[in-house]
Tab-separated table of C-alpha atoms and ligand atoms in Angstrom:
chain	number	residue	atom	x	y	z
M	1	UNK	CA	119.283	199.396	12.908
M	2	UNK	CA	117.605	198.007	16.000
M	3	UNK	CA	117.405	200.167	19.245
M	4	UNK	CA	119.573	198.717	22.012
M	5	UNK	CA	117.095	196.463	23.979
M	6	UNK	CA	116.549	197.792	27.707
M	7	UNK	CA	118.201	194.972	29.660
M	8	UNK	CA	115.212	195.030	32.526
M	9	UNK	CA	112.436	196.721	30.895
M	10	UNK	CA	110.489	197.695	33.838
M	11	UNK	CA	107.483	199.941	34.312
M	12	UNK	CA	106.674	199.522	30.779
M	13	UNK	CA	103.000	199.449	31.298
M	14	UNK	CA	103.160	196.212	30.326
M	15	UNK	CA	100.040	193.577	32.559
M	16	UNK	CA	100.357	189.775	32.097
M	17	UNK	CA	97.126	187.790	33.580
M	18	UNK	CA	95.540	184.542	32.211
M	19	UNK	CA	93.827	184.379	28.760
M	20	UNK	CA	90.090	184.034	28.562
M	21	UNK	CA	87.551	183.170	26.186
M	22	UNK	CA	86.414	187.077	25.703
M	23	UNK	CA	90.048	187.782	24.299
M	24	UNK	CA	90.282	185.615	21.441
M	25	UNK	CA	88.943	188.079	18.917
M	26	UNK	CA	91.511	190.412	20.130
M	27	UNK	CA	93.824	187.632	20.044
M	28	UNK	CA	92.660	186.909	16.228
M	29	UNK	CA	93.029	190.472	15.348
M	30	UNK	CA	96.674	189.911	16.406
M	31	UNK	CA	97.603	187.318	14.361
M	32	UNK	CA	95.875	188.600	11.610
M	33	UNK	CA	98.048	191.885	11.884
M	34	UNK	CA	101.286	189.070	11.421
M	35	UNK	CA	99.093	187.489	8.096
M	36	UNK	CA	98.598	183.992	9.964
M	37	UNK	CA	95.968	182.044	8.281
M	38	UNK	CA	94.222	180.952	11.368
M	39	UNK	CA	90.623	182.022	11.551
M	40	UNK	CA	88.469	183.085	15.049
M	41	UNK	CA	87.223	179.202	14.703
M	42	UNK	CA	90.668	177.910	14.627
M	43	UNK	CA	91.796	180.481	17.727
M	44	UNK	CA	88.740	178.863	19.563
M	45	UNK	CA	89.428	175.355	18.747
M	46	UNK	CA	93.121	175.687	19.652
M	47	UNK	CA	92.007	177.370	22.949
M	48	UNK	CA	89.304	174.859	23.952
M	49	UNK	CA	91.869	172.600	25.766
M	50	UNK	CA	94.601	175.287	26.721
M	51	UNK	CA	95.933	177.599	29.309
M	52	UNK	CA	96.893	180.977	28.445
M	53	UNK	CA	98.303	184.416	29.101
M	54	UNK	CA	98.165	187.406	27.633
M	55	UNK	CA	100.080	190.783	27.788
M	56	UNK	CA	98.234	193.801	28.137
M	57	UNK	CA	98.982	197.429	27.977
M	58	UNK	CA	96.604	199.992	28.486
M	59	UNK	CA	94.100	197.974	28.147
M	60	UNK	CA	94.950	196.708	24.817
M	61	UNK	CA	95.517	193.118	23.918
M	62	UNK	CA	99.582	193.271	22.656
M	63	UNK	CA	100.934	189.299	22.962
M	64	UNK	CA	99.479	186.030	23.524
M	65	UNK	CA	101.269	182.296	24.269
M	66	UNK	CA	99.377	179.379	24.949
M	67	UNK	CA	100.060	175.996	26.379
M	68	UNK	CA	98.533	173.040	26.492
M	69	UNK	CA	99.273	170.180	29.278
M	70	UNK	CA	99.544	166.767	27.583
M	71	UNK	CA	99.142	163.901	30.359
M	72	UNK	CA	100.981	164.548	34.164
M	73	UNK	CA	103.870	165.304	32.303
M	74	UNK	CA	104.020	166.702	29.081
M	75	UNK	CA	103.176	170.212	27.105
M	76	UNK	CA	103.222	172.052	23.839
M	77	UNK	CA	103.488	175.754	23.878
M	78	UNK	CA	102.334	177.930	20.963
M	79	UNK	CA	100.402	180.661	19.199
M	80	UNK	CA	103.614	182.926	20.856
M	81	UNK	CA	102.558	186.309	19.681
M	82	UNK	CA	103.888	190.030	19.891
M	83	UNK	CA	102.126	192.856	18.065
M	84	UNK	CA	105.133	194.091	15.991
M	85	UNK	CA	105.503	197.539	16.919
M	86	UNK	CA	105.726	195.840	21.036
M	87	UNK	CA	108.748	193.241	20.085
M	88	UNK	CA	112.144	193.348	21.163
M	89	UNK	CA	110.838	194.420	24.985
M	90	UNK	CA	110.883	191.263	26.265
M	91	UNK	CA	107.279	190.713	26.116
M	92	UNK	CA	107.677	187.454	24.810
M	93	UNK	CA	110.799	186.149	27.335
M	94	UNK	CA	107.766	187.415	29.971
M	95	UNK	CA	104.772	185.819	28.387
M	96	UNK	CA	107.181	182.505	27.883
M	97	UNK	CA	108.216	182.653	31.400
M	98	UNK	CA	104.936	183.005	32.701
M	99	UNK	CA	103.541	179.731	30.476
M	100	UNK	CA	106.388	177.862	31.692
M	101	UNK	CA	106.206	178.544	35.625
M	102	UNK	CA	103.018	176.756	35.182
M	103	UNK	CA	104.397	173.908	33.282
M	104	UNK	CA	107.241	173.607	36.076
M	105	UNK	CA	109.094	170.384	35.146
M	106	UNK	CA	107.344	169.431	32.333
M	107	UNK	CA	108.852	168.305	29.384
M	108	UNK	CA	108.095	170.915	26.510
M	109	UNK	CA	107.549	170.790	22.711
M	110	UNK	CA	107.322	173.961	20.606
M	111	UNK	CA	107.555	174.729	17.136
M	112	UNK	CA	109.627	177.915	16.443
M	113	UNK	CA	109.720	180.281	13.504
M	114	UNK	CA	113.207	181.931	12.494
M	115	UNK	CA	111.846	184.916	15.027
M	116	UNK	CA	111.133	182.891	17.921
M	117	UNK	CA	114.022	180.909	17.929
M	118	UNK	CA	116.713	182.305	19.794
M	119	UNK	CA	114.178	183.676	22.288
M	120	UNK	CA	113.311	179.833	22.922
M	121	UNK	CA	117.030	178.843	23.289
M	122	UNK	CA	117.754	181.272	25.364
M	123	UNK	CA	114.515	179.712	27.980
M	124	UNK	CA	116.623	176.217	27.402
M	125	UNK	CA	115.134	174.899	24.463
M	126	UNK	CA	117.163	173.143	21.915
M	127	UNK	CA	116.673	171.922	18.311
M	128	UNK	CA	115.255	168.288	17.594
M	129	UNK	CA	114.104	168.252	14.227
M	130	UNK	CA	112.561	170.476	11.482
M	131	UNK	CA	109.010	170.729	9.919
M	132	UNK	CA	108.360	171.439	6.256
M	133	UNK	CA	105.000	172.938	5.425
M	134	UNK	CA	103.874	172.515	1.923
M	135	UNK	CA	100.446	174.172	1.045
M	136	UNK	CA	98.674	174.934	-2.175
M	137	UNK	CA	95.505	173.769	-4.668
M	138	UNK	CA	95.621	170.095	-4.370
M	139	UNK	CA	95.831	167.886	-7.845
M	140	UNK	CA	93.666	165.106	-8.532
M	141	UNK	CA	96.334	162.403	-6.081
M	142	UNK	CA	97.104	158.866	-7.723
M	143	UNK	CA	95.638	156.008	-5.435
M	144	UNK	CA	98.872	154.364	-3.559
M	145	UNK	CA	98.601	150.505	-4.248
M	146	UNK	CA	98.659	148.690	0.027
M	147	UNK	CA	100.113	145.386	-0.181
M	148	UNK	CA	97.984	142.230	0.625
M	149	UNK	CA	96.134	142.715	4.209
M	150	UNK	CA	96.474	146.463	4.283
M	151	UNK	CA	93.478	148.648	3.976
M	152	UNK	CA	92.264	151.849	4.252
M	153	UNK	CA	88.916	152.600	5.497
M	154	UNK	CA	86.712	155.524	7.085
M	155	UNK	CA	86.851	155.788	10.665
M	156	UNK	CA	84.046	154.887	13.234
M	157	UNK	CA	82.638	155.585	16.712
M	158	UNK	CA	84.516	152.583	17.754
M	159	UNK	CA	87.965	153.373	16.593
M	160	UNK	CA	88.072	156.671	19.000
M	161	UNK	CA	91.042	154.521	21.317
M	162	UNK	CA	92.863	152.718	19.321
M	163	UNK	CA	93.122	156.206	17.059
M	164	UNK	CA	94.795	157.778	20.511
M	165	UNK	CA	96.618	154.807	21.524
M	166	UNK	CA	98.184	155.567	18.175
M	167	UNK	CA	98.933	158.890	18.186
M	168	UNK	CA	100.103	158.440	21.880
M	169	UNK	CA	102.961	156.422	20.432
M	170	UNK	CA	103.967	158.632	17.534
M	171	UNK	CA	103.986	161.982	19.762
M	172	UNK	CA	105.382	160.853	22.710
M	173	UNK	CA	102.404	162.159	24.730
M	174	UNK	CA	98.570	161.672	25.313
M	175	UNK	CA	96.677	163.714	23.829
M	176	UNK	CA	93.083	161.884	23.862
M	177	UNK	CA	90.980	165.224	24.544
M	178	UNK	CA	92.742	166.272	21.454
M	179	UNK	CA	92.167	163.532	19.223
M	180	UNK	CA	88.255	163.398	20.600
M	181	UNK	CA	87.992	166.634	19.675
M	182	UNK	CA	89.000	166.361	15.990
M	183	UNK	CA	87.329	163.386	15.731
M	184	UNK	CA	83.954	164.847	16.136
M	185	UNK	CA	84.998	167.708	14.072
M	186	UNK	CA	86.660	166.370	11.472
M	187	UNK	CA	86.152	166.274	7.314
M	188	UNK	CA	87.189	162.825	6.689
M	189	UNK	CA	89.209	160.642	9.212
M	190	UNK	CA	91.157	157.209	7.413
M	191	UNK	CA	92.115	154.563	9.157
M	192	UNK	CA	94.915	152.695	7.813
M	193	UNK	CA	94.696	148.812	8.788
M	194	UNK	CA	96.475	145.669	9.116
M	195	UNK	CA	94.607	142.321	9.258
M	196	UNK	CA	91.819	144.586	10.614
M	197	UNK	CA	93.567	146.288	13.371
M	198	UNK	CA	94.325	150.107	13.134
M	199	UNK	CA	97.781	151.193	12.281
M	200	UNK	CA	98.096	154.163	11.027
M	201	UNK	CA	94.890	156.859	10.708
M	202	UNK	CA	95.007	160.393	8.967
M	203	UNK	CA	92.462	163.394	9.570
M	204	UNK	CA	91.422	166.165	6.785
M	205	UNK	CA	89.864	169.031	8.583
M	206	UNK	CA	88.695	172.839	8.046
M	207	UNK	CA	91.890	175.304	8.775
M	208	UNK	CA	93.145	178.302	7.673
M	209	UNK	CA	92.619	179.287	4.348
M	210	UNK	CA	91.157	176.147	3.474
M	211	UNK	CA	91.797	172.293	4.951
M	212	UNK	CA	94.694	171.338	6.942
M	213	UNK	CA	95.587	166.866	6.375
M	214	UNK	CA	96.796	166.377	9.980
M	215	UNK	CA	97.700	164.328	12.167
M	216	UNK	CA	98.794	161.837	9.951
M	217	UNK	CA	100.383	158.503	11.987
M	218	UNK	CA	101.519	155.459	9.837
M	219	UNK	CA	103.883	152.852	10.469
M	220	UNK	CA	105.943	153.621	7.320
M	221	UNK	CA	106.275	155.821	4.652
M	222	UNK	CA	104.017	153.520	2.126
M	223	UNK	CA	101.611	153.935	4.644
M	224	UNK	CA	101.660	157.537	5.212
M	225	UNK	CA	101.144	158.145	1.539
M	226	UNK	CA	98.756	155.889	1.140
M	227	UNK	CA	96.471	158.278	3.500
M	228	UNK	CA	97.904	161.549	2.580
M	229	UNK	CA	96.914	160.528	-1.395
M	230	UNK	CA	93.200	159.725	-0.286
M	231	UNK	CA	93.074	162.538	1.698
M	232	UNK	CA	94.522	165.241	-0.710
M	233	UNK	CA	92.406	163.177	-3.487
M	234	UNK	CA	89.258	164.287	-1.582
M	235	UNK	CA	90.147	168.212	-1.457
M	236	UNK	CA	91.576	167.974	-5.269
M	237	UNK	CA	91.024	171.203	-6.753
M	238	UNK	CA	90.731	173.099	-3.254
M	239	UNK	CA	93.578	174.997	-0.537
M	240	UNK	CA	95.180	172.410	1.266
M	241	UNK	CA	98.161	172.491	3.815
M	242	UNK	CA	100.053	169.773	5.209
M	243	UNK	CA	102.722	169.963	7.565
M	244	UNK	CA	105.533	167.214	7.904
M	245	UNK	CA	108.165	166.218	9.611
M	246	UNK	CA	111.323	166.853	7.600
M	247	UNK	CA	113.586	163.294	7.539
M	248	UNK	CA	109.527	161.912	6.593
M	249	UNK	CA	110.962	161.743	2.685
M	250	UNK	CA	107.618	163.306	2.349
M	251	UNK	CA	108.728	166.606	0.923
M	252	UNK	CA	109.099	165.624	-3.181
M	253	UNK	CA	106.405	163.795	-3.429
M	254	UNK	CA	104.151	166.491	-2.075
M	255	UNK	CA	105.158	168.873	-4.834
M	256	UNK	CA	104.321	166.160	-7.042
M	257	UNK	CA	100.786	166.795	-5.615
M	258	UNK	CA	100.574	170.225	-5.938
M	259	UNK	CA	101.752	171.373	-2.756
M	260	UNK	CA	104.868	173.107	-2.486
M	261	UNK	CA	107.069	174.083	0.240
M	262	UNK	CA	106.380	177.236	2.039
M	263	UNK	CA	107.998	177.240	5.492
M	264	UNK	CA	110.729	175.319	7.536
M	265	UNK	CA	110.233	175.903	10.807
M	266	UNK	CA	111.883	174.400	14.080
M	267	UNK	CA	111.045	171.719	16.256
M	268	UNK	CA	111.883	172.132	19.528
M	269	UNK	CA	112.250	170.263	23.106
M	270	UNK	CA	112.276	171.627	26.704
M	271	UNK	CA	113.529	168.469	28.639
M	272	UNK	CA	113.865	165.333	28.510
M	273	UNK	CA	113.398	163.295	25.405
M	274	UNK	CA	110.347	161.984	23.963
M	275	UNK	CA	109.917	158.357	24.151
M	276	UNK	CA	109.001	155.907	21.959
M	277	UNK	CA	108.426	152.114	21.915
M	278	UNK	CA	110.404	150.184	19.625
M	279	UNK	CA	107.966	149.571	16.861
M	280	UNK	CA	105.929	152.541	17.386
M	281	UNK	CA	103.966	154.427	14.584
M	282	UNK	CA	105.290	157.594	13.104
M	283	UNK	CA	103.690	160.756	12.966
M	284	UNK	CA	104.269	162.421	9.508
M	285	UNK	CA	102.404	165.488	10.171
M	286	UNK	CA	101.666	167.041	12.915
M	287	UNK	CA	97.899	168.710	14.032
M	288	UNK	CA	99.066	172.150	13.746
M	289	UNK	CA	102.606	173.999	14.400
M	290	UNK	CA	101.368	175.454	17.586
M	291	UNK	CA	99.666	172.352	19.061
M	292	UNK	CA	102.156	169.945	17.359
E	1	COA	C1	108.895	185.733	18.484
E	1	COA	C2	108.251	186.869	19.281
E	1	COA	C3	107.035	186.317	20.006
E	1	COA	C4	109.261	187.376	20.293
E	1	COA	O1	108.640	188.386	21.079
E	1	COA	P1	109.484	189.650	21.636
E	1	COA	O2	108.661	190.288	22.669
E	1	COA	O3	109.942	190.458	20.508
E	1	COA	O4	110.708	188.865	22.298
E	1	COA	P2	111.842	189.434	23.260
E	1	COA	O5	111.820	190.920	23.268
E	1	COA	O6	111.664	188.721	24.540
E	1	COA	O7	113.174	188.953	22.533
E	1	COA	C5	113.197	188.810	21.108
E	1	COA	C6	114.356	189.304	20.294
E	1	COA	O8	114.296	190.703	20.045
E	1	COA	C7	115.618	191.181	19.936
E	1	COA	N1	115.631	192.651	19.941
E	1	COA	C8	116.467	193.454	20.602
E	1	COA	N2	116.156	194.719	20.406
E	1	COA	C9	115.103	194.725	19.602
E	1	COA	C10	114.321	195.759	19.051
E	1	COA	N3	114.539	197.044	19.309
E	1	COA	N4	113.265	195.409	18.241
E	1	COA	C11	113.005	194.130	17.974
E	1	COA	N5	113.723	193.119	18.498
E	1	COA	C12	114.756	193.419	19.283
E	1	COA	C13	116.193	190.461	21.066
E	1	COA	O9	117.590	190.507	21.074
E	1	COA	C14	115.716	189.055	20.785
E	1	COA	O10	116.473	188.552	19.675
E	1	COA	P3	116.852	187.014	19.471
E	1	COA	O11	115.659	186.226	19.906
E	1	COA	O12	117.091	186.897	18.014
E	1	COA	O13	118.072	186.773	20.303
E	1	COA	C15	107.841	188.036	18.354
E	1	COA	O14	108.962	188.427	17.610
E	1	COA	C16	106.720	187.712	17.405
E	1	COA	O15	105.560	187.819	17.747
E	1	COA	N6	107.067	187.320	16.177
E	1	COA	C17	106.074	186.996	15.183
E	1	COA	C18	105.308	185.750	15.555
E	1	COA	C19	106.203	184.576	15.806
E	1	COA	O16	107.051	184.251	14.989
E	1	COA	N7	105.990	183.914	16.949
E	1	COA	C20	106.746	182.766	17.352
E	1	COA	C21	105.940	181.559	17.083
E	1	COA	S1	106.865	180.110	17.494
């Protein structure tokens, strides 16, 4: 049985201050100590664009949460972290608070696991969806056939805008530093056209325990597998994860590929909803569960 949590933990010991650059091996070691796949590269990557905070006691690195400001208003919040034998203090409600005072009235998107969840409700988050992450050894993919005027192709300087005018759409949010970013550091980046304009684009890139296929923005499911099969067909034989949104119809056919279903988290929105244009693109699978 848990101990009864103190309801005001107070002169715990416990320092928040901002994150730097000079605490993301610390911040590695942490996740590490939870078995997350991400490597130092990935922590430094993900904190390139991001603000965070860190909790601190005796001088020792115990919880992280980062956030990332998407546009004047818009954020994703992730990478929520407590050393285990530090939960249940409220280190996370105080790191969480401390990310969103920044944030003020931005409108928030998070992706919780079963632990975080009620710890998010509780700041006024509330459920909008589900992921499923499927990882594995990918199998050799069969080609999907494109109907007449569709094509896929590799993608070029020149597509940078259109790629984030895209992904814009299918988020809800800008995120061009984002998309600049794994453009130049990318594997392999398709672009999935129409009568030569860019609809749909998917990005295979270096993650984890192996390659991550993410984002992946299509205007229909035909389309999204079309780039997820070229994509997974290109890592054959190696660790590959892919994350999707769950009503994406995704799931079966991605066992099918070798990669089975590992994890469900939660998808989850602080404000107002996301919007959308009519006929926008979808996006099938996100960058990563903390960035979204
Ligand atoms: C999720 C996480 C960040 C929460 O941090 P935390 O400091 O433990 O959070 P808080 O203390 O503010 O509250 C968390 C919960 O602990 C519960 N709790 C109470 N007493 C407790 C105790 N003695 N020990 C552990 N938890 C206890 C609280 O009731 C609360 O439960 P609920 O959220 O189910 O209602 C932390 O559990 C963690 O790092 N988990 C692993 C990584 C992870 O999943 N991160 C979330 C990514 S989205």
């Amino acid at each position: 049985m848990r101990e009864p949590m103190p309801k005001n933990p107070v002169n715990d010991g416990v320092r928040l201050r901002p994150m730097v650059a000079a605490d993301l091996l610390a911040a590695h070691t942490l996740s590490d100590e939870l078995r997350w796949p991400h490597r130092l590269a990935d922590w430094e990557q993900a904190f390139a664009h991001a603000r965070g905070v860190v909790a601190e006691r005796d001088g020792e690195i115990v919880g992280t949460a980062l956030c990332w400001p998407r546009g004047e208003h818009h954020a994703t919040i992730g990478l929520v972290i407590v050393r285990p034998a530090y939960q249940g203090q409220r280190i996370g409600q105080r790191l969480m608070s401390a990310l969103l005072d920044q944030l003020q009235d931005r409108v928030v998107l998070l992706h919780a696991t079963a632990e975080g969840r009620g710890l998010y409700e509780r700041l006024g988050f509330a459920r909008i969806g589900e992921l499923r992450q499927h990882q594995g050894i990918a199998a050799p993919a069969p080609l999907v056939a494109l109907q007449p005027l569709w094509r896929l192709r590799p993608a070029g300087a020149s597509d940078a805008d259109a790629l984030k005018q895209l992904d814009r759409q299918a988020r809800g949010m800008p995120r061009d530093a984002l998309i600049d970013q794994l453009l130049a550091t990318a594997q392999a980046c398709v672009v999935l056209d129409h009568d030569a304009q860019p609809r749909g684009f998917g990005i295979l890139r270096r993650f984890g325990r192996g390659h991550v296929i993410g984002p992946v923005v299509a205007p229909d499911m035909e389309g999204a597998k079309a780039l997820i099969a070229h994509l997974v067909g290109m890592n054959a034989g190696h660790f590959t994860r892919i994350d999707i949104d769950a009503d994406s119809g995704l799931a079966e056919w991605l066992e099918g590929l070798g990669l089975p279903r590992v994890d469900a988290p939660t998808t989850m929105l602080r404000g107002a909803a996301l919007e959308a244009p009519v006929d926008a693109p979808r996006l099938f699978a996100i960058v990563t569960q903390a960035i979204g």
